[in-house]
Amino acid sequence: MPGGAPFRSVCFMTQTTQNSAPRPLPEDWERVLAVVAHPDDLEFGASSAIHRWTAQGKDVVELLVTKGEAGIDSLDPGACASLRMAEQRASAAAVGAATVEFLDFPDGTLEYGLPLRRALAGAIRRHRPDVVVSINFREYFDGGGGFNHADHRVLGPALLDAVRDAANRWVFIEQLVEGQEPWSGVRFAAFGASPSATHFVELDEDDLAAGIASLDAHEVYLANLDGFDQKTFLREAAVRAGERAGVPLATLFEVFDT
Ligand SMILES: [Zn+2]
């Protein structure tokens, strides 16, 4: 693609300094690439922010690294993958995300490595986002809960590395031969549901309602989760996040400047 951003060597990333009160997430940008391991990952908070952004006219692409085929015990992976891809497309539509793409990495056994970094860097070079969004890759989620999923813990560092890779024309050079250009335009990466949140996105009732609808779209998946109350989870989380941010409703992100 002609007219790519000039190459610049990026040798460090800065984690935005944590303090007790999260700061507003900057919104002076146009394009976001939301990258998560599984269908449903974005819908535990981040999708409400996606609705706010699409309502502002921003361009949102959702990229699923797996098809979620290992997510439902009673369904074999072939049937499960097509079901969960359909649920994700409905979920994205509920928050106005026009594009949903799927990579084909294995659900449940995602590995950090060059194949994953290459695929993510390729997606960043193809979509040329200003911002990337994902979910928590720390060992625990905000508020505790069980040990974070292995795929989530793998994806976060790989995504941060891929942001750097995408900017470097000498990394994954075969993609440039194929016609892509380096992309160094990613300003920051924001990870939802992190225990180390640094920033917030304020939500209004429409954003929250759309976020709840996007979670509800994972109908069969949620029906197979024991003891999860999807009707109250997102509102309670948005109220708690709002109390920390000093607004009625919010969702929180851990931000890395890139
Ligand atoms: Zn997940």
PDB file of C-alpha atoms in Angstrom, residues 31-230:
ATOM      1  CA  ARG A  31      -9.365   3.861  13.805  1.00  0.00           C
ATOM      2  CA  VAL A  32      -9.186   1.087  16.400  1.00  0.00           C
ATOM      3  CA  LEU A  33      -8.247  -2.551  15.954  1.00  0.00           C
ATOM      4  CA  ALA A  34      -9.695  -4.658  18.772  1.00  0.00           C
ATOM      5  CA  VAL A  35      -7.783  -7.939  19.101  1.00  0.00           C
ATOM      6  CA  VAL A  36      -8.813 -10.727  21.460  1.00  0.00           C
ATOM      7  CA  ALA A  37      -8.332 -14.457  21.774  1.00  0.00           C
ATOM      8  CA  HIS A  38     -11.963 -15.572  21.886  1.00  0.00           C
ATOM      9  CA  PRO A  39     -15.482 -14.639  20.891  1.00  0.00           C
ATOM     10  CA  ASP A  40     -16.971 -13.032  24.065  1.00  0.00           C
ATOM     11  CA  ASP A  41     -13.682 -11.501  25.317  1.00  0.00           C
ATOM     12  CA  LEU A  42     -14.535  -7.978  24.204  1.00  0.00           C
ATOM     13  CA  GLU A  43     -18.024  -8.215  25.624  1.00  0.00           C
ATOM     14  CA  PHE A  44     -17.037  -8.109  29.295  1.00  0.00           C
ATOM     15  CA  GLY A  45     -16.708  -4.325  29.292  1.00  0.00           C
ATOM     16  CA  ALA A  46     -14.789  -3.163  26.241  1.00  0.00           C
ATOM     17  CA  SER A  47     -17.717  -3.514  23.839  1.00  0.00           C
ATOM     18  CA  SER A  48     -19.616  -0.766  25.674  1.00  0.00           C
ATOM     19  CA  ALA A  49     -16.695   1.549  24.883  1.00  0.00           C
ATOM     20  CA  ILE A  50     -16.742   0.287  21.295  1.00  0.00           C
ATOM     21  CA  HIS A  51     -20.356   1.411  21.052  1.00  0.00           C
ATOM     22  CA  ARG A  52     -19.373   4.872  22.270  1.00  0.00           C
ATOM     23  CA  TRP A  53     -16.625   5.004  19.662  1.00  0.00           C
ATOM     24  CA  THR A  54     -18.742   3.812  16.741  1.00  0.00           C
ATOM     25  CA  ALA A  55     -21.393   6.371  17.761  1.00  0.00           C
ATOM     26  CA  GLN A  56     -18.642   9.003  17.478  1.00  0.00           C
ATOM     27  CA  GLY A  57     -17.991   7.805  13.917  1.00  0.00           C
ATOM     28  CA  LYS A  58     -14.785   5.941  14.653  1.00  0.00           C
ATOM     29  CA  ASP A  59     -13.868   2.894  12.580  1.00  0.00           C
ATOM     30  CA  VAL A  60     -13.728  -0.312  14.648  1.00  0.00           C
ATOM     31  CA  VAL A  61     -12.393  -3.645  13.419  1.00  0.00           C
ATOM     32  CA  GLU A  62     -12.696  -6.708  15.656  1.00  0.00           C
ATOM     33  CA  LEU A  63     -10.028  -9.371  15.156  1.00  0.00           C
ATOM     34  CA  LEU A  64     -10.517 -12.740  16.832  1.00  0.00           C
ATOM     35  CA  VAL A  65      -7.330 -14.751  17.104  1.00  0.00           C
ATOM     36  CA  THR A  66      -9.217 -18.034  17.533  1.00  0.00           C
ATOM     37  CA  LYS A  67     -12.720 -19.116  16.604  1.00  0.00           C
ATOM     38  CA  GLY A  68     -13.548 -20.085  20.177  1.00  0.00           C
ATOM     39  CA  GLU A  69     -13.979 -23.727  19.207  1.00  0.00           C
ATOM     40  CA  ALA A  70     -12.950 -25.083  22.611  1.00  0.00           C
ATOM     41  CA  GLY A  71     -15.382 -22.920  24.558  1.00  0.00           C
ATOM     42  CA  ILE A  72     -18.424 -25.158  24.994  1.00  0.00           C
ATOM     43  CA  ASP A  73     -17.996 -28.561  26.584  1.00  0.00           C
ATOM     44  CA  SER A  74     -21.059 -30.116  24.961  1.00  0.00           C
ATOM     45  CA  LEU A  75     -20.207 -29.020  21.407  1.00  0.00           C
ATOM     46  CA  ASP A  76     -17.480 -30.497  19.256  1.00  0.00           C
ATOM     47  CA  PRO A  77     -15.024 -27.933  17.925  1.00  0.00           C
ATOM     48  CA  GLY A  78     -16.319 -27.918  14.337  1.00  0.00           C
ATOM     49  CA  ALA A  79     -19.877 -27.087  15.329  1.00  0.00           C
ATOM     50  CA  CYS A  80     -18.728 -24.788  18.085  1.00  0.00           C
ATOM     51  CA  ALA A  81     -16.497 -22.648  15.862  1.00  0.00           C
ATOM     52  CA  SER A  82     -19.239 -21.772  13.397  1.00  0.00           C
ATOM     53  CA  LEU A  83     -21.694 -21.060  16.200  1.00  0.00           C
ATOM     54  CA  ARG A  84     -19.306 -18.806  18.088  1.00  0.00           C
ATOM     55  CA  MET A  85     -18.249 -16.930  14.947  1.00  0.00           C
ATOM     56  CA  ALA A  86     -21.921 -16.200  14.252  1.00  0.00           C
ATOM     57  CA  GLU A  87     -22.448 -15.069  17.837  1.00  0.00           C
ATOM     58  CA  GLN A  88     -19.430 -12.750  17.583  1.00  0.00           C
ATOM     59  CA  ARG A  89     -20.723 -11.190  14.376  1.00  0.00           C
ATOM     60  CA  ALA A  90     -24.071 -10.514  16.037  1.00  0.00           C
ATOM     61  CA  SER A  91     -22.272  -9.140  19.054  1.00  0.00           C
ATOM     62  CA  ALA A  92     -20.162  -6.774  16.953  1.00  0.00           C
ATOM     63  CA  ALA A  93     -23.272  -5.579  15.123  1.00  0.00           C
ATOM     64  CA  ALA A  94     -24.880  -4.695  18.454  1.00  0.00           C
ATOM     65  CA  VAL A  95     -22.154  -2.117  19.115  1.00  0.00           C
ATOM     66  CA  GLY A  96     -21.762  -0.918  15.527  1.00  0.00           C
ATOM     67  CA  ALA A  97     -18.473  -2.643  14.695  1.00  0.00           C
ATOM     68  CA  ALA A  98     -18.697  -3.159  10.954  1.00  0.00           C
ATOM     69  CA  THR A  99     -15.828  -5.590  10.426  1.00  0.00           C
ATOM     70  CA  VAL A 100     -15.115  -8.875  12.203  1.00  0.00           C
ATOM     71  CA  GLU A 101     -12.180 -11.037  11.179  1.00  0.00           C
ATOM     72  CA  PHE A 102     -10.977 -14.391  12.465  1.00  0.00           C
ATOM     73  CA  LEU A 103      -7.507 -15.851  12.481  1.00  0.00           C
ATOM     74  CA  ASP A 104      -7.132 -19.601  12.830  1.00  0.00           C
ATOM     75  CA  PHE A 105      -5.007 -20.115  15.925  1.00  0.00           C
ATOM     76  CA  PRO A 106      -6.075 -22.946  18.242  1.00  0.00           C
ATOM     77  CA  ASP A 107      -8.459 -22.070  21.045  1.00  0.00           C
ATOM     78  CA  GLY A 108      -7.068 -23.101  24.415  1.00  0.00           C
ATOM     79  CA  THR A 109      -3.514 -23.771  23.289  1.00  0.00           C
ATOM     80  CA  LEU A 110      -2.441 -20.395  21.944  1.00  0.00           C
ATOM     81  CA  GLU A 111       1.342 -20.067  22.031  1.00  0.00           C
ATOM     82  CA  TYR A 112       3.494 -16.993  22.200  1.00  0.00           C
ATOM     83  CA  GLY A 113       5.785 -17.092  19.183  1.00  0.00           C
ATOM     84  CA  LEU A 114       6.656 -15.759  15.784  1.00  0.00           C
ATOM     85  CA  PRO A 115       3.589 -17.183  14.001  1.00  0.00           C
ATOM     86  CA  LEU A 116       1.305 -15.239  16.346  1.00  0.00           C
ATOM     87  CA  ARG A 117       3.398 -12.070  16.215  1.00  0.00           C
ATOM     88  CA  ARG A 118       3.576 -12.325  12.412  1.00  0.00           C
ATOM     89  CA  ALA A 119      -0.192 -12.671  12.065  1.00  0.00           C
ATOM     90  CA  LEU A 120      -0.869  -9.776  14.435  1.00  0.00           C
ATOM     91  CA  ALA A 121       1.726  -7.533  12.797  1.00  0.00           C
ATOM     92  CA  GLY A 122       0.178  -8.356   9.424  1.00  0.00           C
ATOM     93  CA  ALA A 123      -3.255  -7.343  10.701  1.00  0.00           C
ATOM     94  CA  ILE A 124      -1.868  -4.087  12.100  1.00  0.00           C
ATOM     95  CA  ARG A 125      -0.134  -3.320   8.799  1.00  0.00           C
ATOM     96  CA  ARG A 126      -3.323  -4.125   6.891  1.00  0.00           C
ATOM     97  CA  HIS A 127      -5.740  -2.121   9.051  1.00  0.00           C
ATOM     98  CA  ARG A 128      -3.364   0.712  10.084  1.00  0.00           C
ATOM     99  CA  PRO A 129      -5.089   1.512  13.383  1.00  0.00           C
ATOM    100  CA  ASP A 130      -4.440   4.533  15.592  1.00  0.00           C
ATOM    101  CA  VAL A 131      -5.218   2.471  18.683  1.00  0.00           C
ATOM    102  CA  VAL A 132      -5.319  -1.214  19.579  1.00  0.00           C
ATOM    103  CA  VAL A 133      -7.636  -2.606  22.230  1.00  0.00           C
ATOM    104  CA  SER A 134      -7.631  -5.983  23.933  1.00  0.00           C
ATOM    105  CA  ILE A 135      -8.418  -7.540  27.294  1.00  0.00           C
ATOM    106  CA  ASN A 136      -6.432  -8.176  30.410  1.00  0.00           C
ATOM    107  CA  PHE A 137      -3.324 -10.327  30.092  1.00  0.00           C
ATOM    108  CA  ARG A 138      -2.301 -10.133  33.747  1.00  0.00           C
ATOM    109  CA  GLU A 139      -2.493 -13.227  35.939  1.00  0.00           C
ATOM    110  CA  TYR A 140      -5.726 -12.069  37.584  1.00  0.00           C
ATOM    111  CA  PHE A 141      -8.610  -9.855  36.559  1.00  0.00           C
ATOM    112  CA  ASP A 142      -9.661  -6.654  38.202  1.00  0.00           C
ATOM    113  CA  GLY A 143     -11.612  -7.778  41.251  1.00  0.00           C
ATOM    114  CA  GLY A 144      -9.873 -11.141  41.518  1.00  0.00           C
ATOM    115  CA  GLY A 145     -11.488 -14.296  40.229  1.00  0.00           C
ATOM    116  CA  GLY A 146      -9.568 -17.276  38.990  1.00  0.00           C
ATOM    117  CA  PHE A 147      -6.197 -17.415  37.302  1.00  0.00           C
ATOM    118  CA  ASN A 148      -6.488 -15.725  33.917  1.00  0.00           C
ATOM    119  CA  HIS A 149      -6.875 -17.906  30.822  1.00  0.00           C
ATOM    120  CA  ALA A 150      -3.614 -19.011  29.219  1.00  0.00           C
ATOM    121  CA  ASP A 151      -4.680 -17.640  25.826  1.00  0.00           C
ATOM    122  CA  HIS A 152      -5.300 -14.191  27.324  1.00  0.00           C
ATOM    123  CA  ARG A 153      -1.935 -14.221  29.098  1.00  0.00           C
ATOM    124  CA  VAL A 154      -0.208 -15.132  25.831  1.00  0.00           C
ATOM    125  CA  LEU A 155      -2.017 -12.676  23.589  1.00  0.00           C
ATOM    126  CA  GLY A 156      -1.318  -9.432  25.453  1.00  0.00           C
ATOM    127  CA  PRO A 157       2.481  -9.503  25.241  1.00  0.00           C
ATOM    128  CA  ALA A 158       2.324 -10.827  21.677  1.00  0.00           C
ATOM    129  CA  LEU A 159       0.066  -7.929  20.690  1.00  0.00           C
ATOM    130  CA  LEU A 160       2.356  -5.334  22.258  1.00  0.00           C
ATOM    131  CA  ASP A 161       5.305  -6.911  20.483  1.00  0.00           C
ATOM    132  CA  ALA A 162       3.390  -7.000  17.203  1.00  0.00           C
ATOM    133  CA  VAL A 163       2.710  -3.259  17.435  1.00  0.00           C
ATOM    134  CA  ARG A 164       6.474  -2.760  17.456  1.00  0.00           C
ATOM    135  CA  ASP A 165       7.014  -5.417  14.759  1.00  0.00           C
ATOM    136  CA  ALA A 166       4.484  -3.756  12.459  1.00  0.00           C
ATOM    137  CA  ALA A 167       6.452  -0.512  12.526  1.00  0.00           C
ATOM    138  CA  ASN A 168       9.770  -2.125  11.616  1.00  0.00           C
ATOM    139  CA  ARG A 169      10.241  -2.733   7.900  1.00  0.00           C
ATOM    140  CA  TRP A 170      12.992  -5.262   8.597  1.00  0.00           C
ATOM    141  CA  VAL A 171      10.736  -7.507  10.691  1.00  0.00           C
ATOM    142  CA  PHE A 172       8.430  -9.936   8.862  1.00  0.00           C
ATOM    143  CA  ILE A 173       9.897  -8.502   5.694  1.00  0.00           C
ATOM    144  CA  GLU A 174       7.974 -10.998   3.543  1.00  0.00           C
ATOM    145  CA  GLN A 175       4.804  -8.994   4.257  1.00  0.00           C
ATOM    146  CA  LEU A 176       6.384  -5.970   2.591  1.00  0.00           C
ATOM    147  CA  VAL A 177       7.253  -8.063  -0.435  1.00  0.00           C
ATOM    148  CA  GLU A 178       3.566  -8.944  -0.542  1.00  0.00           C
ATOM    149  CA  GLY A 179       2.724  -5.250  -0.801  1.00  0.00           C
ATOM    150  CA  GLN A 180       2.083  -4.152   2.759  1.00  0.00           C
ATOM    151  CA  GLU A 181       3.865  -1.185   4.284  1.00  0.00           C
ATOM    152  CA  PRO A 182       5.171  -0.771   7.823  1.00  0.00           C
ATOM    153  CA  TRP A 183       2.690   0.902  10.151  1.00  0.00           C
ATOM    154  CA  SER A 184       3.980   2.989  13.035  1.00  0.00           C
ATOM    155  CA  GLY A 185       0.775   4.888  13.695  1.00  0.00           C
ATOM    156  CA  VAL A 186      -0.436   2.976  16.781  1.00  0.00           C
ATOM    157  CA  ARG A 187      -0.474   5.538  19.584  1.00  0.00           C
ATOM    158  CA  PHE A 188      -1.406   3.261  22.458  1.00  0.00           C
ATOM    159  CA  ALA A 189      -2.690  -0.158  23.425  1.00  0.00           C
ATOM    160  CA  ALA A 190      -5.549  -0.395  25.924  1.00  0.00           C
ATOM    161  CA  PHE A 191      -6.394  -3.588  27.819  1.00  0.00           C
ATOM    162  CA  GLY A 192      -9.808  -3.915  29.450  1.00  0.00           C
ATOM    163  CA  ALA A 193     -10.548  -5.541  32.831  1.00  0.00           C
ATOM    164  CA  SER A 194      -6.962  -5.222  34.002  1.00  0.00           C
ATOM    165  CA  PRO A 195      -6.152  -5.079  37.720  1.00  0.00           C
ATOM    166  CA  SER A 196      -3.727  -2.267  36.794  1.00  0.00           C
ATOM    167  CA  ALA A 197      -6.203   0.094  35.133  1.00  0.00           C
ATOM    168  CA  THR A 198      -4.857   3.538  34.282  1.00  0.00           C
ATOM    169  CA  HIS A 199      -7.649   5.047  32.154  1.00  0.00           C
ATOM    170  CA  PHE A 200     -11.427   5.073  31.851  1.00  0.00           C
ATOM    171  CA  VAL A 201     -14.004   5.524  29.123  1.00  0.00           C
ATOM    172  CA  GLU A 202     -17.220   7.129  30.332  1.00  0.00           C
ATOM    173  CA  LEU A 203     -20.362   5.308  29.222  1.00  0.00           C
ATOM    174  CA  ASP A 204     -23.888   6.571  28.843  1.00  0.00           C
ATOM    175  CA  GLU A 205     -26.993   4.415  29.140  1.00  0.00           C
ATOM    176  CA  ASP A 206     -27.033   3.746  25.395  1.00  0.00           C
ATOM    177  CA  ASP A 207     -23.433   2.519  25.483  1.00  0.00           C
ATOM    178  CA  LEU A 208     -24.168   0.226  28.405  1.00  0.00           C
ATOM    179  CA  ALA A 209     -27.369  -1.106  26.818  1.00  0.00           C
ATOM    180  CA  ALA A 210     -25.491  -1.864  23.599  1.00  0.00           C
ATOM    181  CA  GLY A 211     -22.702  -3.510  25.582  1.00  0.00           C
ATOM    182  CA  ILE A 212     -25.233  -5.699  27.374  1.00  0.00           C
ATOM    183  CA  ALA A 213     -26.833  -6.587  24.025  1.00  0.00           C
ATOM    184  CA  SER A 214     -23.407  -7.506  22.663  1.00  0.00           C
ATOM    185  CA  LEU A 215     -22.835  -9.863  25.588  1.00  0.00           C
ATOM    186  CA  ASP A 216     -26.349 -11.310  25.245  1.00  0.00           C
ATOM    187  CA  ALA A 217     -25.495 -12.145  21.615  1.00  0.00           C
ATOM    188  CA  HIS A 218     -23.243 -14.918  22.940  1.00  0.00           C
ATOM    189  CA  GLU A 219     -26.416 -16.746  23.762  1.00  0.00           C
ATOM    190  CA  VAL A 220     -25.393 -20.381  23.520  1.00  0.00           C
ATOM    191  CA  TYR A 221     -21.990 -19.756  25.053  1.00  0.00           C
ATOM    192  CA  LEU A 222     -23.476 -17.983  28.073  1.00  0.00           C
ATOM    193  CA  ALA A 223     -26.147 -20.651  28.507  1.00  0.00           C
ATOM    194  CA  ASN A 224     -23.305 -23.093  29.088  1.00  0.00           C
ATOM    195  CA  LEU A 225     -21.617 -20.973  31.768  1.00  0.00           C
ATOM    196  CA  ASP A 226     -22.586 -22.017  35.264  1.00  0.00           C
ATOM    197  CA  GLY A 227     -23.489 -19.379  37.797  1.00  0.00           C
ATOM    198  CA  PHE A 228     -22.884 -16.295  35.686  1.00  0.00           C
ATOM    199  CA  ASP A 229     -25.526 -13.555  35.904  1.00  0.00           C
ATOM    200  CA  GLN A 230     -25.200 -11.711  32.632  1.00  0.00           C
TER     201      GLN A 230
END
